[in-house]
CSV table of C-alpha atoms in Angstrom, one decimal:
chain,number,residue,atom,x,y,z
P,1,UNK,CA,40.0,142.8,57.0
P,2,UNK,CA,36.9,141.2,55.4
P,3,UNK,CA,38.6,140.4,52.2
P,4,UNK,CA,41.3,138.3,53.8
P,5,UNK,CA,38.8,136.3,55.8
P,6,UNK,CA,36.6,135.7,52.9
P,7,UNK,CA,39.5,134.4,50.9
P,8,UNK,CA,40.3,131.9,53.6
P,9,UNK,CA,36.7,130.7,53.8
P,10,UNK,CA,36.4,130.5,50.1
P,11,UNK,CA,39.6,128.9,48.9
P,12,UNK,CA,39.0,126.3,46.2
P,13,UNK,CA,35.6,127.6,45.5
P,14,UNK,CA,36.4,129.3,42.2
P,15,UNK,CA,33.9,127.0,40.5
P,16,UNK,CA,31.3,127.9,43.0
P,17,UNK,CA,32.1,131.5,42.4
P,18,UNK,CA,31.7,131.0,38.6
P,19,UNK,CA,28.5,129.1,39.2
P,20,UNK,CA,27.1,132.0,41.2
P,21,UNK,CA,28.4,135.0,39.3
P,22,UNK,CA,29.4,133.6,35.9
P,23,UNK,CA,26.1,134.5,34.3
P,24,UNK,CA,26.3,138.1,35.5
P,25,UNK,CA,29.8,138.4,34.2
P,26,UNK,CA,28.8,136.9,30.8
P,27,UNK,CA,25.9,139.4,30.6
P,28,UNK,CA,28.4,142.1,31.2
P,29,UNK,CA,30.6,140.6,28.5
P,30,UNK,CA,27.7,140.9,26.0
P,31,UNK,CA,27.4,144.6,26.8
P,32,UNK,CA,31.2,145.0,26.4
P,33,UNK,CA,31.0,143.4,23.0
P,34,UNK,CA,28.1,145.6,22.0
P,35,UNK,CA,30.0,148.7,23.0
P,36,UNK,CA,33.1,147.4,21.2
P,37,UNK,CA,31.2,146.7,17.9
P,38,UNK,CA,29.2,150.0,17.9
P,39,UNK,CA,32.3,152.1,18.7
P,40,UNK,CA,34.3,150.2,16.2
P,41,UNK,CA,31.8,151.0,13.4
P,42,UNK,CA,31.7,154.6,14.5
P,43,UNK,CA,35.5,155.0,14.7
P,44,UNK,CA,36.1,153.5,11.3
P,45,UNK,CA,33.6,155.8,9.6
P,46,UNK,CA,35.0,158.9,11.5
P,47,UNK,CA,38.6,158.0,10.7
P,48,UNK,CA,37.8,157.6,7.0
P,49,UNK,CA,36.0,161.0,6.8
P,50,UNK,CA,38.6,162.9,8.8
P,51,UNK,CA,41.6,161.1,7.3
P,52,UNK,CA,40.3,162.3,3.9
P,53,UNK,CA,39.5,165.8,5.2
P,54,UNK,CA,43.0,166.1,6.6
P,55,UNK,CA,44.4,165.7,3.1
P,56,UNK,CA,42.0,168.2,1.5
P,57,UNK,CA,43.4,171.1,-0.5
P,58,UNK,CA,40.7,173.3,1.0
P,59,UNK,CA,42.3,175.0,4.0
P,60,UNK,CA,39.1,175.3,6.0
P,61,UNK,CA,38.3,171.6,5.7
P,62,UNK,CA,41.8,170.7,6.5
P,63,UNK,CA,41.8,173.0,9.5
P,64,UNK,CA,38.6,171.5,10.9
P,65,UNK,CA,40.1,168.0,10.7
P,66,UNK,CA,43.3,169.1,12.3
P,67,UNK,CA,41.6,170.8,15.2
P,68,UNK,CA,39.4,167.7,15.7
P,69,UNK,CA,42.3,165.3,15.7
P,70,UNK,CA,44.5,167.4,17.9
P,71,UNK,CA,41.7,168.0,20.4
P,72,UNK,CA,40.7,164.4,20.8
P,73,UNK,CA,44.3,163.1,20.8
P,74,UNK,CA,45.4,165.8,23.2
P,75,UNK,CA,42.9,165.1,26.0
P,76,UNK,CA,42.3,162.0,28.0
P,77,UNK,CA,39.6,159.6,27.0
P,78,UNK,CA,38.2,159.5,30.5
P,79,UNK,CA,37.8,163.2,30.5
P,80,UNK,CA,36.0,163.1,27.2
P,81,UNK,CA,33.7,160.4,28.4
P,82,UNK,CA,32.8,162.3,31.6
P,83,UNK,CA,32.3,165.4,29.6
P,84,UNK,CA,29.9,163.7,27.2
P,85,UNK,CA,28.0,162.1,30.1
P,86,UNK,CA,28.0,164.8,32.8
P,87,UNK,CA,28.6,168.1,31.1
P,88,UNK,CA,26.6,167.8,27.8
P,89,UNK,CA,23.3,167.8,29.8
P,90,UNK,CA,24.2,171.4,30.8
P,91,UNK,CA,23.8,172.2,27.1
P,92,UNK,CA,20.5,170.4,26.9
P,93,UNK,CA,22.0,167.3,25.3
P,94,UNK,CA,21.3,164.3,27.5
P,95,UNK,CA,22.8,161.1,26.2
P,96,UNK,CA,22.1,157.7,27.6
P,97,UNK,CA,25.2,156.2,29.2
P,98,UNK,CA,25.6,153.6,26.4
P,99,UNK,CA,25.3,156.3,23.7
P,100,UNK,CA,27.7,158.7,25.5
P,101,UNK,CA,30.2,155.9,25.9
P,102,UNK,CA,30.0,154.8,22.3
P,103,UNK,CA,30.2,158.4,21.0
P,104,UNK,CA,33.2,159.3,23.2
P,105,UNK,CA,35.0,156.1,22.2
P,106,UNK,CA,34.2,156.6,18.6
P,107,UNK,CA,35.3,160.2,18.5
P,108,UNK,CA,38.5,159.5,20.5
P,109,UNK,CA,39.6,156.6,18.4
P,110,UNK,CA,38.4,158.2,15.2
P,111,UNK,CA,41.0,160.9,15.8
P,112,UNK,CA,43.8,158.3,16.1
P,113,UNK,CA,42.3,156.3,13.1
P,114,UNK,CA,42.2,159.4,11.0
P,115,UNK,CA,46.0,159.8,11.3
P,116,UNK,CA,46.4,156.1,10.3
P,117,UNK,CA,44.1,156.7,7.2
P,118,UNK,CA,46.0,159.8,6.3
P,119,UNK,CA,49.4,158.0,6.5
P,120,UNK,CA,47.9,155.1,4.5
P,121,UNK,CA,46.7,157.4,1.7
P,122,UNK,CA,50.0,159.1,1.5
P,123,UNK,CA,51.7,155.7,1.3
P,124,UNK,CA,49.8,154.9,-2.0
P,125,UNK,CA,52.4,155.3,-4.8
P,126,UNK,CA,52.1,158.6,-6.6
P,127,UNK,CA,51.9,156.8,-9.9
P,128,UNK,CA,48.5,155.5,-9.0
P,129,UNK,CA,47.1,159.0,-8.6
P,130,UNK,CA,48.7,160.1,-11.8
P,131,UNK,CA,47.4,157.1,-13.7
P,132,UNK,CA,43.9,157.7,-12.4
P,133,UNK,CA,44.3,161.4,-13.4
P,134,UNK,CA,45.5,160.3,-16.9
P,135,UNK,CA,42.5,158.1,-17.3
P,136,UNK,CA,40.3,161.1,-16.6
P,137,UNK,CA,38.6,159.8,-13.5
P,138,UNK,CA,36.7,162.3,-11.5
P,139,UNK,CA,38.3,163.2,-8.1
P,140,UNK,CA,35.6,161.3,-6.2
P,141,UNK,CA,36.0,158.2,-8.4
P,142,UNK,CA,39.8,158.4,-8.1
P,143,UNK,CA,39.5,158.2,-4.3
P,144,UNK,CA,36.8,155.6,-4.3
P,145,UNK,CA,37.9,153.2,-6.9
P,146,UNK,CA,41.7,153.6,-7.0
P,147,UNK,CA,43.0,154.9,-3.7
P,148,UNK,CA,40.7,153.5,-1.0
P,149,UNK,CA,41.0,149.8,-2.1
P,150,UNK,CA,44.7,150.1,-2.0
P,151,UNK,CA,45.0,151.7,1.4
P,152,UNK,CA,43.5,148.7,3.3
P,153,UNK,CA,46.6,146.5,3.3
P,154,UNK,CA,48.6,149.5,4.5
P,155,UNK,CA,46.3,150.7,7.3
P,156,UNK,CA,45.0,147.4,8.6
P,157,UNK,CA,48.0,146.4,10.7
P,158,UNK,CA,48.2,149.7,12.7
P,159,UNK,CA,44.3,149.7,12.8
P,160,UNK,CA,44.4,146.3,14.3
P,161,UNK,CA,46.6,147.6,17.1
P,162,UNK,CA,44.2,150.5,17.6
P,163,UNK,CA,41.2,148.2,17.7
P,164,UNK,CA,42.8,146.1,20.5
P,165,UNK,CA,43.3,149.4,22.3
P,166,UNK,CA,39.7,150.2,21.7
P,167,UNK,CA,38.6,146.9,23.4
P,168,UNK,CA,40.7,147.8,26.4
P,169,UNK,CA,39.3,151.3,26.4
P,170,UNK,CA,35.7,150.0,26.5
P,171,UNK,CA,36.3,149.2,30.1
P,172,UNK,CA,36.1,152.9,30.9
P,173,UNK,CA,32.4,153.1,30.0
P,174,UNK,CA,31.8,151.3,33.3
P,175,UNK,CA,32.7,154.6,35.0
P,176,UNK,CA,29.8,156.3,33.3
P,177,UNK,CA,27.4,153.6,34.6
P,178,UNK,CA,27.2,151.4,31.5
P,179,UNK,CA,26.7,147.9,32.9
P,180,UNK,CA,29.5,146.2,31.1
P,181,UNK,CA,32.0,143.5,32.2
P,182,UNK,CA,34.1,145.9,34.3
P,183,UNK,CA,31.0,147.3,35.9
P,184,UNK,CA,29.7,143.9,36.8
P,185,UNK,CA,33.1,142.8,38.2
P,186,UNK,CA,33.3,145.9,40.3
P,187,UNK,CA,29.7,145.3,41.5
P,188,UNK,CA,30.4,141.6,42.4
P,189,UNK,CA,33.6,142.7,44.2
P,190,UNK,CA,31.7,145.2,46.4
P,191,UNK,CA,29.2,142.5,47.4
P,192,UNK,CA,31.5,139.5,47.9
P,193,UNK,CA,34.9,141.0,48.4
P,194,UNK,CA,36.3,138.2,46.3
P,195,UNK,CA,38.6,140.6,44.4
P,196,UNK,CA,41.0,138.1,43.0
P,197,UNK,CA,38.2,136.0,41.6
P,198,UNK,CA,36.1,138.8,40.0
P,199,UNK,CA,38.9,141.0,38.6
P,200,UNK,CA,40.9,138.0,37.7
P,201,UNK,CA,38.0,136.5,35.7
P,202,UNK,CA,37.3,139.9,34.1
P,203,UNK,CA,41.0,140.2,33.0
P,204,UNK,CA,40.8,136.7,31.6
P,205,UNK,CA,37.6,137.4,29.6
P,206,UNK,CA,39.2,140.6,28.1
P,207,UNK,CA,42.2,138.6,27.3
P,208,UNK,CA,40.2,135.8,25.6
P,209,UNK,CA,38.2,138.3,23.6
P,210,UNK,CA,41.4,140.0,22.4
P,211,UNK,CA,43.5,137.0,21.8
P,212,UNK,CA,41.0,134.5,20.4
P,213,UNK,CA,38.3,136.6,18.8
P,214,UNK,CA,39.4,140.1,17.9
P,215,UNK,CA,43.0,139.6,16.8
P,216,UNK,CA,42.2,136.5,14.6
P,217,UNK,CA,39.3,138.5,13.0
P,218,UNK,CA,41.6,141.4,12.3
P,219,UNK,CA,44.3,139.1,10.9
P,220,UNK,CA,41.6,137.6,8.6
P,221,UNK,CA,40.7,141.1,7.4
P,222,UNK,CA,44.3,141.8,6.7
P,223,UNK,CA,44.7,138.6,4.6
P,224,UNK,CA,41.4,139.5,2.8
P,225,UNK,CA,42.6,143.0,2.0
P,226,UNK,CA,46.0,141.8,0.8
P,227,UNK,CA,44.3,139.2,-1.5
P,228,UNK,CA,42.0,141.8,-2.9
P,229,UNK,CA,44.8,143.9,-4.3
P,230,UNK,CA,46.7,140.9,-5.4
P,231,UNK,CA,49.3,140.9,-2.7
P,232,UNK,CA,49.3,137.4,-1.2
P,233,UNK,CA,50.6,137.5,2.3
P,234,UNK,CA,53.3,135.0,3.1
K,1,UNK,CA,21.0,176.4,39.6
K,2,UNK,CA,22.6,178.8,37.2
K,3,UNK,CA,23.1,177.4,33.8
K,4,UNK,CA,26.0,178.4,31.5
K,5,UNK,CA,29.6,179.1,32.2
K,6,UNK,CA,30.4,180.8,35.5
K,7,UNK,CA,33.7,182.6,35.5
K,8,UNK,CA,33.7,183.4,39.3
K,9,UNK,CA,33.4,179.7,40.0
K,10,UNK,CA,36.1,178.9,37.5
K,11,UNK,CA,38.6,181.2,39.2
K,12,UNK,CA,37.5,180.0,42.6
K,13,UNK,CA,38.5,176.4,41.8
K,14,UNK,CA,41.5,177.2,39.7
K,15,UNK,CA,44.1,177.1,42.5
K,16,UNK,CA,42.9,173.7,43.6
K,17,UNK,CA,43.1,172.4,40.1
K,18,UNK,CA,46.6,173.8,39.6
K,19,UNK,CA,47.8,171.9,42.7
K,20,UNK,CA,46.1,168.8,41.4
K,21,UNK,CA,47.8,169.3,38.1
K,22,UNK,CA,51.2,169.0,39.8
K,23,UNK,CA,50.1,165.7,41.3
K,24,UNK,CA,49.1,164.5,37.8
K,25,UNK,CA,52.5,165.5,36.4
K,26,UNK,CA,54.2,163.8,39.4
K,27,UNK,CA,52.2,160.6,38.8
K,28,UNK,CA,53.0,160.6,35.1
K,29,UNK,CA,56.7,161.2,35.8
K,30,UNK,CA,57.0,158.5,38.5
K,31,UNK,CA,54.9,156.0,36.5
K,32,UNK,CA,57.1,156.6,33.4
K,33,UNK,CA,60.3,156.2,35.3
K,34,UNK,CA,59.1,152.8,36.6
K,35,UNK,CA,57.9,151.8,33.2
K,36,UNK,CA,61.3,152.6,31.7
K,37,UNK,CA,62.9,150.2,34.1
K,38,UNK,CA,60.2,147.5,33.9
K,39,UNK,CA,60.5,147.7,30.1
K,40,UNK,CA,64.2,146.8,30.4
K,41,UNK,CA,63.4,143.7,32.5
K,42,UNK,CA,60.8,142.5,30.0
K,43,UNK,CA,63.4,143.1,27.2
K,44,UNK,CA,65.9,141.0,29.2
K,45,UNK,CA,63.3,138.3,29.5
K,46,UNK,CA,63.0,138.3,25.8
K,47,UNK,CA,66.7,138.1,25.2
K,48,UNK,CA,67.6,135.2,27.5
K,49,UNK,CA,68.7,132.1,25.7
K,50,UNK,CA,66.2,130.0,27.6
K,51,UNK,CA,63.2,129.2,25.4
K,52,UNK,CA,60.9,128.7,28.3
K,53,UNK,CA,61.7,132.0,29.9
K,54,UNK,CA,61.2,133.7,26.5
K,55,UNK,CA,57.8,132.1,26.1
K,56,UNK,CA,56.6,132.9,29.6
K,57,UNK,CA,57.8,136.5,29.2
K,58,UNK,CA,56.0,136.8,25.9
K,59,UNK,CA,52.8,135.5,27.3
K,60,UNK,CA,52.9,137.9,30.3
K,61,UNK,CA,53.6,140.8,28.0
K,62,UNK,CA,50.7,139.7,25.7
K,63,UNK,CA,48.4,139.4,28.7
K,64,UNK,CA,49.2,142.7,30.2
K,65,UNK,CA,49.0,144.4,26.8
K,66,UNK,CA,45.6,143.1,25.9
K,67,UNK,CA,43.8,143.7,29.1
K,68,UNK,CA,42.4,147.1,30.3
K,69,UNK,CA,44.6,149.2,32.6
K,70,UNK,CA,41.5,150.0,34.6
K,71,UNK,CA,40.9,146.4,35.7
K,72,UNK,CA,44.6,145.9,36.3
K,73,UNK,CA,44.4,148.9,38.7
K,74,UNK,CA,41.4,147.4,40.5
K,75,UNK,CA,43.2,144.0,40.6
K,76,UNK,CA,46.4,145.4,42.2
K,77,UNK,CA,44.5,147.7,44.5
K,78,UNK,CA,41.9,145.1,45.8
K,79,UNK,CA,43.7,141.8,45.5
K,80,UNK,CA,47.0,142.6,47.1
K,81,UNK,CA,45.4,143.3,50.5
K,82,UNK,CA,43.9,139.8,50.4
K,83,UNK,CA,47.4,138.4,50.5
K,84,UNK,CA,48.2,140.7,53.4
K,85,UNK,CA,50.0,143.4,51.3
K,86,UNK,CA,48.4,146.7,51.9
K,87,UNK,CA,49.7,149.5,49.7
K,88,UNK,CA,48.5,153.0,49.3
K,89,UNK,CA,46.6,154.0,46.2
K,90,UNK,CA,49.5,156.0,45.0
K,91,UNK,CA,51.9,153.0,45.2
K,92,UNK,CA,49.4,150.7,43.6
K,93,UNK,CA,48.8,153.1,40.8
K,94,UNK,CA,52.5,153.6,40.1
K,95,UNK,CA,53.1,149.9,40.1
K,96,UNK,CA,50.3,149.2,37.7
K,97,UNK,CA,51.1,152.0,35.3
K,98,UNK,CA,54.8,150.9,35.4
K,99,UNK,CA,53.9,147.3,34.6
K,100,UNK,CA,51.4,148.2,31.9
K,101,UNK,CA,53.5,150.6,30.0
K,102,UNK,CA,56.6,148.7,30.7
K,103,UNK,CA,55.3,146.0,28.3
K,104,UNK,CA,54.9,148.7,25.7
K,105,UNK,CA,58.3,150.1,26.3
K,106,UNK,CA,59.9,146.7,26.0
K,107,UNK,CA,58.5,146.5,22.5
K,108,UNK,CA,59.9,149.9,21.7
K,109,UNK,CA,63.3,148.8,23.0
K,110,UNK,CA,63.2,145.6,21.0
K,111,UNK,CA,62.2,147.5,17.9
K,112,UNK,CA,65.1,149.9,18.4
K,113,UNK,CA,67.6,147.1,18.9
K,114,UNK,CA,66.4,145.3,15.8
K,115,UNK,CA,66.7,148.6,13.9
K,116,UNK,CA,70.5,148.5,14.3
K,117,UNK,CA,71.8,146.7,11.2
K,118,UNK,CA,73.1,143.1,11.7
K,119,UNK,CA,76.3,144.1,9.9
K,120,UNK,CA,77.2,146.3,13.0
K,121,UNK,CA,77.2,143.2,15.1
K,122,UNK,CA,79.3,141.3,12.5
K,123,UNK,CA,81.8,144.1,12.3
K,124,UNK,CA,82.2,144.0,16.1
K,125,UNK,CA,82.6,140.3,16.1
K,126,UNK,CA,85.3,140.7,13.4
K,127,UNK,CA,87.0,143.3,15.6
K,128,UNK,CA,86.9,140.8,18.6
K,129,UNK,CA,84.8,143.2,20.8
K,130,UNK,CA,83.1,141.6,23.7
K,131,UNK,CA,79.3,141.5,23.8
K,132,UNK,CA,79.1,144.0,26.6
K,133,UNK,CA,81.5,146.4,24.8
K,134,UNK,CA,79.5,146.0,21.6
K,135,UNK,CA,76.3,146.9,23.3
K,136,UNK,CA,77.7,149.8,25.2
K,137,UNK,CA,79.8,151.5,22.5
K,138,UNK,CA,78.3,150.4,19.2
K,139,UNK,CA,74.7,149.1,19.4
K,140,UNK,CA,73.1,151.1,22.2
K,141,UNK,CA,74.2,154.5,20.9
K,142,UNK,CA,72.6,153.6,17.6
K,143,UNK,CA,69.5,152.1,19.0
K,144,UNK,CA,68.7,154.9,21.4
K,145,UNK,CA,67.8,157.5,18.7
K,146,UNK,CA,65.5,155.0,17.1
K,147,UNK,CA,63.7,154.4,20.5
K,148,UNK,CA,63.2,158.1,21.3
K,149,UNK,CA,60.0,158.7,19.4
K,150,UNK,CA,58.3,155.6,20.8
K,151,UNK,CA,59.5,156.5,24.3
K,152,UNK,CA,58.2,160.0,23.9
K,153,UNK,CA,54.8,158.8,22.7
K,154,UNK,CA,54.4,156.6,25.7
K,155,UNK,CA,55.3,159.4,28.0
K,156,UNK,CA,52.3,161.4,26.5
K,157,UNK,CA,50.3,158.2,26.7
K,158,UNK,CA,50.9,157.7,30.4
K,159,UNK,CA,50.1,161.3,31.0
K,160,UNK,CA,46.7,160.9,29.4
K,161,UNK,CA,46.0,157.7,31.3
K,162,UNK,CA,46.7,159.2,34.7
K,163,UNK,CA,43.0,160.1,35.2
K,164,UNK,CA,42.3,156.4,35.6
K,165,UNK,CA,44.2,156.7,38.9
K,166,UNK,CA,41.3,158.7,40.3
K,167,UNK,CA,39.2,155.5,40.3
K,168,UNK,CA,41.3,154.0,43.1
K,169,UNK,CA,41.5,157.4,44.9
K,170,UNK,CA,44.7,158.9,43.9
K,171,UNK,CA,44.3,162.7,44.3
K,172,UNK,CA,45.3,163.8,40.8
K,173,UNK,CA,43.7,166.3,38.5
K,174,UNK,CA,40.6,164.3,37.5
K,175,UNK,CA,40.0,163.3,41.1
K,176,UNK,CA,40.1,166.9,42.2
K,177,UNK,CA,37.7,167.9,39.4
K,178,UNK,CA,35.2,165.2,40.4
K,179,UNK,CA,35.5,166.2,44.1
K,180,UNK,CA,35.0,169.9,43.3
K,181,UNK,CA,32.1,169.0,41.0
K,182,UNK,CA,30.4,166.8,43.5
K,183,UNK,CA,30.8,169.4,46.3
K,184,UNK,CA,29.3,172.2,44.3
K,185,UNK,CA,27.1,170.1,42.1
K,186,UNK,CA,28.6,171.8,39.0
K,187,UNK,CA,30.6,169.6,36.7
K,188,UNK,CA,30.7,171.9,33.7
K,189,UNK,CA,33.6,174.0,34.8
K,190,UNK,CA,35.8,171.4,36.6
K,191,UNK,CA,35.7,168.9,33.8
K,192,UNK,CA,36.1,171.5,31.1
K,193,UNK,CA,39.1,172.9,33.0
K,194,UNK,CA,40.6,169.4,33.1
K,195,UNK,CA,40.2,169.1,29.4
K,196,UNK,CA,41.8,172.4,28.8
K,197,UNK,CA,44.7,171.7,31.2
K,198,UNK,CA,45.3,168.4,29.4
K,199,UNK,CA,45.3,170.0,26.0
K,200,UNK,CA,47.7,172.8,27.1
K,201,UNK,CA,50.1,170.2,28.4
K,202,UNK,CA,49.9,167.3,26.0
K,203,UNK,CA,49.8,169.2,22.7
K,204,UNK,CA,53.2,170.9,23.2
K,205,UNK,CA,54.5,167.5,24.5
K,206,UNK,CA,53.2,165.7,21.4
K,207,UNK,CA,54.6,168.4,19.1
K,208,UNK,CA,58.0,168.1,20.9
K,209,UNK,CA,57.9,164.3,20.3
K,210,UNK,CA,57.1,164.8,16.6
K,211,UNK,CA,60.0,167.2,16.3
K,212,UNK,CA,62.3,164.7,18.0
K,213,UNK,CA,61.1,162.1,15.6
K,214,UNK,CA,61.8,164.3,12.6
K,215,UNK,CA,65.3,165.2,14.0
K,216,UNK,CA,66.1,161.5,14.4
K,217,UNK,CA,64.9,160.6,10.9
K,218,UNK,CA,67.0,163.5,9.6
K,219,UNK,CA,70.1,162.4,11.5
K,220,UNK,CA,69.7,158.9,10.2
K,221,UNK,CA,69.4,160.2,6.7
K,222,UNK,CA,65.8,158.9,6.2
K,223,UNK,CA,64.6,162.3,5.2
K,224,UNK,CA,66.6,164.8,3.2
K,225,UNK,CA,67.4,168.0,5.0
């Protein structure tokens, strides 16, 4: 077994391993972060739009949103990803791997996010709607100025969980040939057979991104949102 | 190569896909069963009176929860042989899914236990019930309904994550679709079929979970009938 022998030869060479492959893994990490940021922006926009559509009084708009949400929540992300990358070209739409990955992630998580937004809007007290109505705000202004600012403290905690899930899901884009952290780890593994080192390092990097960058950022957003509506968090 | 949807090809591959679907359901079921048990162990780790055990347990849970299942699969599949443990792809997949979702389920269990009012414990203490008796007859029967929606959600979640198993060579639905697609050089029908099969299985499952959730809320008086 080549892996076993290699491990024996290379014990205590983790620093050498990092020295040799660290840069490659870091470059992969940059791509992972890029995918994360792009799909995050996309999913936030989509969930806002479809969350509002889901609450529309117009049956057709509501129906479209429901079908979208059920469809993307009902199928596997990997299937959607492969569909976007391998099947869309059949219809004459060839997406680059990166674009296909971001679009699939954005659409998938947008469906979950839309449900969060919907629940958040429903959680805004009825009196706020009535007050806005009484003050003769237009429907658009009611949503934009009164309701939306108040939903952030409600939706941010579940959205933070979803965003960590998104970070984990970005690993899947490696399977449609996006050269991200997972892809690089797999590549290095197939060259060196130092599986413990490369996958272990990849796991650590994901963990560090989640624990020391993404989660603190999301907590900061939560505090900001709470302050904005005058609810200091304890 | 003929463009557009080909029905003859669809029907040709349908039996193969149906068999693979059974594999997917089996994988989800076995993975879920393992996750249910693993979740209990993580819960126990949280409930021990030793601070250090609690801390280690929490860090492990945090680590597993914030790293991708895909790399965990690779890790288990490629690293264990380095230490002389060679397991089949099926076993590796089941272990990883069990561990990964076990951490989530332990949170569901914890939430459910915390959902039982403290006064219940105090009443049992007053009646001089033993801890085990309190759990068995008073707390668990009340905690279980609270846990049901979360548990159901993760069953659907595991089902939707089984395609990842194809990356280490477990012959489930997605693996079959990729194989069929590669063999015939047509990915349109196989992948679309996979999507349709997933939809037809997971939407009823999700609706059933939602109904359960509603029933539980009603039974607890959170929603008026």
